[in-house]
């Protein structure tokens, strides 16, 4: 009975695949090189804490992974990605009264799972090349992060905050004391939800391969930070503490991951 059931399921799946249009299902690799901003309105309007823009033509966010999609009808397709993403944001902190200037460097790594709907306008070279536009939703699960504070003027304490699953530590390094390790709470939320918008060029090669190159913008609309007002510096997000000391007179708003840059992928059609 089980053998007959498995055979029936196999025949149904085979019939469905054979009924699809040629060049419909595809599987491949993708990569994004992007500019990244860990954006918070308070941080960008703080006279003492200045977010540092990434260098020109040097991405501070890289993502890569696998793609799986299916074209249907004449102009439409669905595509799902599974990616590993690493992004870095740098802040410059300077206050009066001879306090040393410091760099705050934050690197956050995520597993990202975008799901996108594409519109394709293929008309060149016998309808094997053209433009595409995409829109979708994205779920991100944090893998780990590292936040470091380094003195760039004067003589003062430098420290790091490091988070990995099953290991949440605070490391303090001082020229006067040995390194100490404190229990520490997660500074960033583990799960983010966001949206994606993109467009670019698509090319089918030899009816076997699909090339895509374009621009992608993604925005996490949930709060990136996992902080509570009033906690001391060992158990709070450093940017939050520095913002409070600047006395902006404004309640801290949500932080958001923002990425914008180039998107590349190459895929193989599974049902030629």
Short mmCIF file of C-alpha atoms in Angstrom, two decimals:
data_model
loop_
_atom_site.label_atom_id
_atom_site.label_comp_id
_atom_site.label_asym_id
_atom_site.label_seq_id
_atom_site.Cartn_x
_atom_site.Cartn_y
_atom_site.Cartn_z
CA UNK A 1 0.00 0.00 0.00
CA UNK A 2 2.79 2.45 0.95
CA UNK A 3 4.66 1.59 -2.26
CA UNK A 4 1.60 2.36 -4.36
CA UNK A 5 1.05 5.65 -2.50
CA UNK A 6 4.65 6.81 -3.03
CA UNK A 7 4.42 5.84 -6.72
CA UNK A 8 1.19 7.84 -7.08
CA UNK A 9 2.75 10.92 -5.43
CA UNK A 10 5.83 10.61 -7.67
CA UNK A 11 3.68 10.42 -10.81
CA UNK A 12 1.66 13.48 -9.72
CA UNK A 13 4.79 15.55 -9.10
CA UNK A 14 6.28 14.46 -12.43
CA UNK A 15 3.08 15.41 -14.25
CA UNK A 16 3.05 18.85 -12.63
CA UNK A 17 6.68 19.52 -13.57
CA UNK A 18 6.13 18.35 -17.13
CA UNK A 19 3.10 20.61 -17.41
CA UNK A 20 5.13 23.70 -16.52
CA UNK A 21 6.42 25.95 -19.24
CA UNK A 22 10.07 25.35 -20.22
CA UNK A 23 12.55 27.37 -18.19
CA UNK A 24 10.21 27.82 -15.21
CA UNK A 25 11.87 26.33 -12.09
CA UNK A 26 15.41 27.50 -11.32
CA UNK A 27 18.00 27.13 -8.56
CA UNK A 28 21.27 29.05 -8.05
CA UNK A 29 23.58 31.34 -6.10
CA UNK A 30 23.17 35.02 -5.19
CA UNK A 31 25.29 37.82 -3.73
CA UNK A 32 24.70 41.43 -2.64
CA UNK A 33 27.29 44.17 -2.02
CA UNK A 34 25.55 47.06 -0.27
CA UNK A 35 25.83 50.22 1.77
CA UNK A 36 24.43 49.73 5.29
CA UNK A 37 23.02 52.11 7.89
CA UNK A 38 22.04 51.18 11.44
CA UNK A 39 19.68 54.11 11.42
CA UNK A 40 18.19 55.88 14.41
CA UNK A 41 16.83 59.43 14.29
CA UNK A 42 18.39 60.26 17.67
CA UNK A 43 21.84 59.09 16.58
CA UNK A 44 21.71 61.17 13.40
CA UNK A 45 20.65 64.25 15.37
CA UNK A 46 23.11 64.00 18.26
CA UNK A 47 25.78 66.69 18.49
CA UNK A 48 28.18 64.33 20.28
CA UNK A 49 27.57 61.03 18.49
CA UNK A 50 28.08 61.00 14.72
CA UNK A 51 27.32 57.97 12.51
CA UNK A 52 30.20 57.56 10.07
CA UNK A 53 29.23 56.98 6.44
CA UNK A 54 30.95 54.04 4.68
CA UNK A 55 33.79 54.90 2.32
CA UNK A 56 32.91 55.62 -1.28
CA UNK A 57 32.73 52.49 -3.46
CA UNK A 58 33.48 50.29 -0.43
CA UNK A 59 30.45 48.25 0.74
CA UNK A 60 29.98 47.77 4.48
CA UNK A 61 27.38 45.01 4.03
CA UNK A 62 27.82 41.71 2.18
CA UNK A 63 25.24 38.96 1.69
CA UNK A 64 25.37 35.65 -0.11
CA UNK A 65 23.39 32.45 -0.40
CA UNK A 66 21.10 30.36 -2.58
CA UNK A 67 18.05 31.24 -4.68
CA UNK A 68 15.08 29.14 -5.68
CA UNK A 69 12.36 30.44 -7.99
CA UNK A 70 9.75 29.74 -10.60
CA UNK A 71 8.59 31.72 -13.59
CA UNK A 72 4.94 31.51 -14.56
CA UNK A 73 2.61 33.03 -17.12
CA UNK A 74 4.51 35.38 -19.41
CA UNK A 75 5.94 38.10 -17.21
CA UNK A 76 5.86 36.94 -13.58
CA UNK A 77 8.00 34.93 -11.16
CA UNK A 78 8.39 34.10 -7.49
CA UNK A 79 11.82 33.82 -5.89
CA UNK A 80 12.98 32.83 -2.39
CA UNK A 81 16.53 33.32 -1.06
CA UNK A 82 18.41 31.99 1.93
CA UNK A 83 21.39 34.24 2.74
CA UNK A 84 24.03 34.95 5.33
CA UNK A 85 24.55 38.69 5.80
CA UNK A 86 27.26 40.68 7.61
CA UNK A 87 27.06 44.47 8.06
CA UNK A 88 29.08 47.09 9.94
CA UNK A 89 28.18 50.53 11.26
CA UNK A 90 30.74 52.94 12.72
CA UNK A 91 30.10 55.90 15.04
CA UNK A 92 32.38 58.73 16.14
CA UNK A 93 31.83 59.96 19.70
CA UNK A 94 33.28 63.22 20.97
CA UNK A 95 32.26 65.23 24.06
CA UNK A 96 33.71 68.33 25.72
CA UNK A 97 35.60 68.53 29.06
CA UNK A 98 38.66 66.65 27.78
CA UNK A 99 36.83 63.33 27.46
CA UNK A 100 38.71 61.16 24.93
CA UNK A 101 37.33 60.74 21.42
CA UNK A 102 36.31 57.16 20.63
CA UNK A 103 35.16 55.02 17.70
CA UNK A 104 32.14 52.77 18.21
CA UNK A 105 32.13 49.89 15.70
CA UNK A 106 29.18 47.50 15.46
CA UNK A 107 29.07 44.38 13.26
CA UNK A 108 25.83 42.38 13.13
CA UNK A 109 25.40 39.09 11.25
CA UNK A 110 22.03 37.69 10.14
CA UNK A 111 20.50 34.74 8.33
CA UNK A 112 18.11 36.44 5.87
CA UNK A 113 15.14 34.81 4.12
CA UNK A 114 13.57 37.13 1.52
CA UNK A 115 10.53 36.10 -0.51
CA UNK A 116 9.98 38.19 -3.66
CA UNK A 117 7.49 38.65 -6.46
CA UNK A 118 9.03 39.67 -9.80
CA UNK A 119 7.71 41.29 -12.94
CA UNK A 120 9.82 40.49 -16.03
CA UNK A 121 9.79 42.46 -19.28
CA UNK A 122 11.80 40.20 -21.60
CA UNK A 123 11.81 41.31 -25.23
CA UNK A 124 15.38 41.50 -26.52
CA UNK A 125 17.10 38.73 -28.48
CA UNK A 126 13.98 36.62 -28.99
CA UNK A 127 12.65 37.45 -25.52
CA UNK A 128 15.63 36.05 -23.63
CA UNK A 129 16.77 39.35 -22.10
CA UNK A 130 15.21 42.43 -20.56
CA UNK A 131 14.37 44.23 -17.34
CA UNK A 132 12.83 43.01 -14.10
CA UNK A 133 11.35 44.65 -11.01
CA UNK A 134 10.81 42.94 -7.66
CA UNK A 135 9.09 43.54 -4.34
CA UNK A 136 8.94 41.31 -1.31
CA UNK A 137 9.14 40.62 2.42
CA UNK A 138 12.15 39.49 4.44
CA UNK A 139 12.73 37.73 7.76
CA UNK A 140 16.18 38.03 9.40
CA UNK A 141 17.47 35.92 12.31
CA UNK A 142 20.55 37.26 14.09
CA UNK A 143 23.54 34.94 14.20
CA UNK A 144 25.91 37.05 16.35
CA UNK A 145 27.28 40.54 16.78
CA UNK A 146 30.37 42.36 18.02
CA UNK A 147 30.38 45.91 19.36
CA UNK A 148 33.68 47.55 20.24
CA UNK A 149 34.67 50.96 21.61
CA UNK A 150 38.19 52.11 20.86
CA UNK A 151 39.89 55.24 22.17
CA UNK A 152 41.39 57.34 19.37
CA UNK A 153 42.65 60.20 21.55
CA UNK A 154 43.92 60.39 25.11
CA UNK A 155 44.31 57.44 27.48
CA UNK A 156 41.14 55.67 28.49
CA UNK A 157 39.43 52.29 28.73
CA UNK A 158 38.61 50.40 25.54
CA UNK A 159 36.08 47.57 25.62
CA UNK A 160 34.10 45.09 23.56
CA UNK A 161 30.61 43.63 23.73
CA UNK A 162 30.37 40.22 22.05
CA UNK A 163 27.24 38.16 21.51
CA UNK A 164 26.96 34.62 20.18
CA UNK A 165 24.24 31.99 20.73
CA UNK A 166 24.71 30.36 24.15
CA UNK A 167 27.41 32.90 25.01
CA UNK A 168 26.69 36.49 26.01
CA UNK A 169 29.75 38.23 27.47
CA UNK A 170 31.04 41.68 28.23
CA UNK A 171 34.80 42.08 27.97
CA UNK A 172 36.52 45.10 29.45
CA UNK A 173 40.15 45.83 28.65
CA UNK A 174 41.97 48.50 30.60
CA UNK A 175 45.58 49.68 30.88
CA UNK A 176 45.13 49.69 34.68
CA UNK A 177 43.11 46.52 35.32
CA UNK A 178 43.05 42.92 34.16
CA UNK A 179 40.30 41.94 31.74
CA UNK A 180 36.97 41.22 33.42
CA UNK A 181 34.00 39.31 32.03
CA UNK A 182 30.43 40.19 33.04
CA UNK A 183 27.10 38.54 32.19
CA UNK A 184 25.41 40.63 29.55
CA UNK A 185 22.03 40.91 27.87
CA UNK A 186 21.54 40.76 24.13
CA UNK A 187 21.88 44.32 22.77
CA UNK A 188 19.95 43.63 19.54
CA UNK A 189 16.70 41.82 18.82
CA UNK A 190 17.10 38.30 17.45
CA UNK A 191 14.42 38.53 14.73
CA UNK A 192 13.76 41.31 12.24
CA UNK A 193 10.98 41.73 9.65
CA UNK A 194 11.40 43.94 6.64
CA UNK A 195 10.62 44.68 3.01
CA UNK A 196 12.56 44.55 -0.27
CA UNK A 197 12.42 46.61 -3.46
CA UNK A 198 14.63 46.03 -6.49
CA UNK A 199 15.07 46.24 -10.24
CA UNK A 200 17.66 45.22 -12.80
CA UNK A 201 18.62 43.26 -15.91
CA UNK A 202 17.82 39.59 -16.60
CA UNK A 203 19.35 37.32 -19.28
CA UNK A 204 18.62 33.70 -20.24
CA UNK A 205 21.65 31.87 -21.70
CA UNK A 206 21.31 28.75 -23.89
CA UNK A 207 17.90 28.06 -22.31
CA UNK A 208 19.77 26.62 -19.31
CA UNK A 209 21.08 29.48 -17.20
CA UNK A 210 19.54 32.64 -15.79
CA UNK A 211 21.66 35.70 -14.98
CA UNK A 212 20.29 38.59 -12.90
CA UNK A 213 22.09 41.84 -12.06
CA UNK A 214 20.50 44.87 -10.51
CA UNK A 215 19.87 47.13 -7.54
CA UNK A 216 18.24 46.02 -4.28
CA UNK A 217 16.99 48.06 -1.33
CA UNK A 218 15.89 46.39 1.90
CA UNK A 219 14.51 47.99 5.06
CA UNK A 220 13.79 46.28 8.41
CA UNK A 221 10.74 48.04 9.82
CA UNK A 222 10.98 46.36 13.26
CA UNK A 223 13.21 47.79 16.02
CA UNK A 224 16.82 46.59 15.78
CA UNK A 225 17.75 47.60 19.33
CA UNK A 226 16.96 45.57 22.43
CA UNK A 227 17.49 48.20 25.14
CA UNK A 228 15.75 49.63 28.18
CA UNK A 229 16.00 53.20 29.44
CA UNK A 230 18.00 53.60 32.64
CA UNK A 231 20.25 50.53 32.48
CA UNK A 232 23.95 51.07 33.11
CA UNK A 233 26.52 50.84 30.32
CA UNK A 234 27.36 47.18 31.03
CA UNK A 235 23.81 46.06 30.31
CA UNK A 236 22.68 48.50 27.67
CA UNK A 237 23.35 49.46 24.11
CA UNK A 238 26.31 51.84 24.15
CA UNK A 239 24.79 54.13 21.53
CA UNK A 240 21.73 54.51 23.75
CA UNK A 241 23.78 55.53 26.79
CA UNK A 242 25.78 58.04 24.78
CA UNK A 243 22.62 59.47 23.31
CA UNK A 244 21.12 59.94 26.77
CA UNK A 245 24.23 61.75 27.99
CA UNK A 246 23.94 64.16 25.06
CA UNK A 247 20.66 65.45 26.56
CA UNK A 248 18.84 65.84 23.29
CA UNK A 249 15.56 66.11 25.18
CA UNK A 250 13.92 63.54 22.89
CA UNK A 251 12.77 60.03 23.65
CA UNK A 252 14.79 57.45 21.75
CA UNK A 253 12.96 56.16 18.68
CA UNK A 254 13.32 52.74 17.03
CA UNK A 255 16.46 51.76 15.14
CA UNK A 256 16.27 50.13 11.70
CA UNK A 257 18.58 48.15 9.43
CA UNK A 258 18.79 49.79 6.00
CA UNK A 259 20.74 48.37 3.03
CA UNK A 260 21.04 49.55 -0.57
CA UNK A 261 23.34 48.25 -3.28
CA UNK A 262 24.05 45.75 -6.04
CA UNK A 263 22.45 42.33 -6.45
CA UNK A 264 23.85 39.47 -8.57
CA UNK A 265 22.69 35.88 -9.14
CA UNK A 266 23.23 32.96 -11.49
CA UNK A 267 20.78 30.08 -11.64
CA UNK A 268 20.20 26.83 -13.52
CA UNK A 269 16.80 25.85 -14.92
CA UNK A 270 15.71 22.52 -13.44
CA UNK A 271 13.18 21.50 -16.10
CA UNK A 272 14.75 22.18 -19.48
#
